[in-house]
mmCIF file of C-alpha atoms in Angstrom:
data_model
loop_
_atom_site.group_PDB
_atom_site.id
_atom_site.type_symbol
_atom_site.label_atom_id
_atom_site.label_comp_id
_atom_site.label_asym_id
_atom_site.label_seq_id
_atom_site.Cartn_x
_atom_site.Cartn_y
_atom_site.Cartn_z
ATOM 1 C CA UNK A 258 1.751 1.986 -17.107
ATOM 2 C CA UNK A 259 -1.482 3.427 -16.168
ATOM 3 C CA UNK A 260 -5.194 2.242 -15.526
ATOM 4 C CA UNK A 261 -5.582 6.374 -15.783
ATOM 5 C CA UNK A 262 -4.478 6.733 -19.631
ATOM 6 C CA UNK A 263 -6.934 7.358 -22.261
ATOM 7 C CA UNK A 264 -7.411 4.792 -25.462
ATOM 8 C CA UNK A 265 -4.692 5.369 -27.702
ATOM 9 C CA UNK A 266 -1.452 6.355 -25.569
ATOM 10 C CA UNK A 267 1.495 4.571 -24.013
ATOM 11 C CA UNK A 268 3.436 6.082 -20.803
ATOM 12 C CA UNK A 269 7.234 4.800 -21.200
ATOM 13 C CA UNK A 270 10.219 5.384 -19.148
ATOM 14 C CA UNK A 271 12.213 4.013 -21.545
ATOM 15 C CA UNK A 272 15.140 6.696 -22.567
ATOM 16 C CA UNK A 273 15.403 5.352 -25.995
ATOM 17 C CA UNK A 274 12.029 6.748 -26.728
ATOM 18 C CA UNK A 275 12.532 10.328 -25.537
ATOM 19 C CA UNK A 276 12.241 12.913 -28.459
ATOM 20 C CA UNK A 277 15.056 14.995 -26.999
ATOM 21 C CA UNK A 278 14.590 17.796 -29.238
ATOM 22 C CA UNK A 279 11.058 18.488 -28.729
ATOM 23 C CA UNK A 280 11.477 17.866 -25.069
ATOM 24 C CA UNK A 281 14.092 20.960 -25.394
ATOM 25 C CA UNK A 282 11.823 22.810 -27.588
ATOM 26 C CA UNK A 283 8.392 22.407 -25.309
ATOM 27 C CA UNK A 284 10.554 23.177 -22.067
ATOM 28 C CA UNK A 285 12.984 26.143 -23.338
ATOM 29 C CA UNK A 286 10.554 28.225 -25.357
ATOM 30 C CA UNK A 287 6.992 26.877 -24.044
ATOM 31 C CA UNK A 288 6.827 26.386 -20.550
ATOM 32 C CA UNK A 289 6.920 29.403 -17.614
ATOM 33 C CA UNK A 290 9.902 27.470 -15.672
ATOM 34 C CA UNK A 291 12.395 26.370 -17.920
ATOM 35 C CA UNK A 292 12.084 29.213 -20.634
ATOM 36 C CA UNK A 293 15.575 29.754 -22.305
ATOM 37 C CA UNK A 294 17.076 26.664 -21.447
ATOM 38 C CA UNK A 295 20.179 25.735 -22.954
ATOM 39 C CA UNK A 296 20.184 22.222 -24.854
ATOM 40 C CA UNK A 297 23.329 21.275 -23.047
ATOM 41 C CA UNK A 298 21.475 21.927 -19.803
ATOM 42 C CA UNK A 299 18.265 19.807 -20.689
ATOM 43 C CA UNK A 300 20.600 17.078 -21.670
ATOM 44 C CA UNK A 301 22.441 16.987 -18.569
ATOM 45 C CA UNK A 302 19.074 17.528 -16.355
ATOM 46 C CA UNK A 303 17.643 14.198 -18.511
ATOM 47 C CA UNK A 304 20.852 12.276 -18.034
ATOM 48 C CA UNK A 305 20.720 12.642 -14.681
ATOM 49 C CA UNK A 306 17.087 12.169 -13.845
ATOM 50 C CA UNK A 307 14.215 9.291 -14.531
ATOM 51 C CA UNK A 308 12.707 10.105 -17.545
ATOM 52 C CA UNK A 309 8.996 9.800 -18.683
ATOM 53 C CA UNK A 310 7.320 10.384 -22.200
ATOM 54 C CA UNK A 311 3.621 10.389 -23.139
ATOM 55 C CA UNK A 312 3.137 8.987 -26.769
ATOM 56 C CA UNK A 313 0.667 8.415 -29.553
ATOM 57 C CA UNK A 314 0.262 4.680 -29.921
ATOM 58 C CA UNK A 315 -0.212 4.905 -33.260
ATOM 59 C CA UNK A 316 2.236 6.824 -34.662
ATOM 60 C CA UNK A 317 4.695 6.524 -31.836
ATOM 61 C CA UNK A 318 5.054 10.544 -31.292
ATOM 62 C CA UNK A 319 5.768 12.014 -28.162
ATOM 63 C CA UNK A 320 2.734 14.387 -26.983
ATOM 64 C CA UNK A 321 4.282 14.554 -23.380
ATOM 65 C CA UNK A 322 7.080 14.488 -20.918
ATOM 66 C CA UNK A 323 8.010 14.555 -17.029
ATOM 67 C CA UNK A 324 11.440 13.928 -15.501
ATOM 68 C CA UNK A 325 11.972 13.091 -11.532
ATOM 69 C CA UNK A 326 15.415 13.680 -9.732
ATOM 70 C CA UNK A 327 15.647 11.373 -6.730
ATOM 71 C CA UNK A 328 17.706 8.838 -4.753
ATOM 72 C CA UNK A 329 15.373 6.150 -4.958
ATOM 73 C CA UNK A 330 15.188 5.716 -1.299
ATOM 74 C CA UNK A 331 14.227 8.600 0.421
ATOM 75 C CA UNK A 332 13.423 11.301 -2.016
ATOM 76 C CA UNK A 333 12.291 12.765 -5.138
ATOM 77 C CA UNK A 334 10.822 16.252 -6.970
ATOM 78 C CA UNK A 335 9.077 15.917 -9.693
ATOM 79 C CA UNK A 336 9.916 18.599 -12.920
ATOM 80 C CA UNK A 337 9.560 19.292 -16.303
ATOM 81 C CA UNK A 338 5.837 18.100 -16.467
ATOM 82 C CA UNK A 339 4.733 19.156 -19.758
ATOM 83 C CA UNK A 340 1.626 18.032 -22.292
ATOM 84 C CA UNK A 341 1.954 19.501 -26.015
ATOM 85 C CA UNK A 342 -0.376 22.093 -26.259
ATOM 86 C CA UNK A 343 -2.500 20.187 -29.079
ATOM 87 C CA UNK A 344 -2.863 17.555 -26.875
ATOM 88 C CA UNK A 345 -4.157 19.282 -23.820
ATOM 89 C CA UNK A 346 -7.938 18.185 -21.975
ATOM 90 C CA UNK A 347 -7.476 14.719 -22.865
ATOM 91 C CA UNK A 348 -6.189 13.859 -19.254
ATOM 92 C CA UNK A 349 -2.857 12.506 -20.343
ATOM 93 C CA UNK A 350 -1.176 15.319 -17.682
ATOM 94 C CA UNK A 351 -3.373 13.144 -14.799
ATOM 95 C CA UNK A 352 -2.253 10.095 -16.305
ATOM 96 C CA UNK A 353 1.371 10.885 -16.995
ATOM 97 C CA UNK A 354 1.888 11.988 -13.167
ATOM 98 C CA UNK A 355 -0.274 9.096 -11.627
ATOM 99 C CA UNK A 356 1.992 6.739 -13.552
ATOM 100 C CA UNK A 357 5.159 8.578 -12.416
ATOM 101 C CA UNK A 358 3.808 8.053 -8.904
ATOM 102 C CA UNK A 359 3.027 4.326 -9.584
ATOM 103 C CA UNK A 360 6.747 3.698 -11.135
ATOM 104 C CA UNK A 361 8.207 5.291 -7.935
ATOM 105 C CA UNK A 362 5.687 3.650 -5.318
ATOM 106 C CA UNK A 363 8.366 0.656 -5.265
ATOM 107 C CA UNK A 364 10.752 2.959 -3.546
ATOM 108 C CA UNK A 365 9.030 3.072 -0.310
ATOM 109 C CA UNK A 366 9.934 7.410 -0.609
ATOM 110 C CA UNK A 367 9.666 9.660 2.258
ATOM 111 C CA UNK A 368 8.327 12.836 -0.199
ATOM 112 C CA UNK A 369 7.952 13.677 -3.586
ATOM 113 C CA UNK A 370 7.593 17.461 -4.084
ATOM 114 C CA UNK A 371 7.112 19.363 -7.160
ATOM 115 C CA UNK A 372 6.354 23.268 -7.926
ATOM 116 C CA UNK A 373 3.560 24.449 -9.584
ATOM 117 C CA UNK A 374 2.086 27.761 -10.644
ATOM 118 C CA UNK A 375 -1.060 26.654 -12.225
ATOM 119 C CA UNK A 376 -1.360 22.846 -12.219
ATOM 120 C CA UNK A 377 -2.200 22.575 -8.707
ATOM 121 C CA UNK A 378 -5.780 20.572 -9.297
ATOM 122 C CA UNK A 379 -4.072 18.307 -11.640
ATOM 123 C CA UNK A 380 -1.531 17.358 -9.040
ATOM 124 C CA UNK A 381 -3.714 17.152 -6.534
ATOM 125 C CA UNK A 382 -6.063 14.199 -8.167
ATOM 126 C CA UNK A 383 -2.737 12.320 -7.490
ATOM 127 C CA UNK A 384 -2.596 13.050 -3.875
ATOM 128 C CA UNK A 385 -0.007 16.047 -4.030
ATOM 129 C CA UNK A 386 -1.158 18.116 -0.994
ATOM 130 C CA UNK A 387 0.375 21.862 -0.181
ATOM 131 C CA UNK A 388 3.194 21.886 2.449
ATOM 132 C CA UNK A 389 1.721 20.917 5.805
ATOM 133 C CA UNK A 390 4.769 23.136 7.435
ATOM 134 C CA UNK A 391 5.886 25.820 4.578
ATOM 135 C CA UNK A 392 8.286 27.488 7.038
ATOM 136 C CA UNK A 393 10.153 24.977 7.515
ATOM 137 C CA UNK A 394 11.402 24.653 4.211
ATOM 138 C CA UNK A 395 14.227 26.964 2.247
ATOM 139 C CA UNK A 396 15.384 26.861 -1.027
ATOM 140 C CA UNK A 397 18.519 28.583 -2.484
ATOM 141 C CA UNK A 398 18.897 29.702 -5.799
ATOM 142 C CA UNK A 399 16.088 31.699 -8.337
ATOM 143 C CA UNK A 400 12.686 31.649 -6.603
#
C-alpha cells in the first residue's frame, strides 16, 4: 500500500484481517487516549470507521492499527494510531499513516485532522501541519 513500508510488512484495509481483540487490548489498556475503553465501544468506533492494520508478512500478525472517521468527500480525523510496542523504530507508524493518506488521496478531502500528544514529528513527515487558525476551532466533549 506503501513505497514507505519496511521489508517484511503488509498495510491492509481489509476488515477481515483486523485482530479485534488486540486492537481493544493495545487501545483500552496501552494507549494515553483511549485507556479504559469498553469492547462494545471499540467495536462500534471500528464498524463505523475505515479501518487499517499493520502486519507481519510472514506470520500474518497484526503489529499495528489506525482507524479514520470521514465522509469521503469533504472530511476526515484520523484516530486510534497505534504500533505494538515490540515493534516500535522500525518506521511502520510513518508508513502506516502515509498509506492511510494515500488510500484517502482519491477523495479529493478538504482536511484530515488528528490529535496528538507526542507523535507530532511522525505526523508531520506526512505533511500534517499544526492548525494555521487554532481559534477558530471548538470541540465539545472531554478535552
Amino acid at each position: 500500500m506503501t513505497s514507505d513500508l519496511p521489508v517484511g510488512y503488509d498495510i491492509s484495509a481489509d476488515p477481515a484481517r483486523l485482530d479485534r481483540a488486540v486492537i481493544h487490548r493495545w487501545l483500552s489498556e496501552d494507549s494515553y487516549w483511549a485507556l479504559g475503553r469498553s469492547r462494545e465501544k471499540q467495536d462500534a468506533a471500528m464498524a463505523n470507521s475505515l479501518n487499517f492494520g499493520v502486519y507481519e508478512r510472514a506470520t500474518g500478525v497484526q503489529l499495528g492499527y489506525a482507524r479514520v472517521v470521514t465522509d469521503q468527500a469533504t472530511f476526515a480525523w484520523l484516530c486510534d494510531v497505534y504500533i505494538d510496542r515490540g515493534s516500535r523504530g522500525k518506521g511502520l507508524g510513518r508508513a502506516l499513516v502515509s498509506a492511510v493518506c494515500d488510500h484517502l488521496a482519491p477523495y479529493g478531502l478538504r482536511r484530515v485532522l488528528l490529535a496528538t500528544a507526542d507523535a507530532h514529528t511522525v505526523y508531520a513527515k506526512a505533511g500534517f501541519t499544526p492548525l494555521e487558525k487554532p481559534e477558530k476551532w471548538m470541540a465539545r466533549g472531554a478535552q
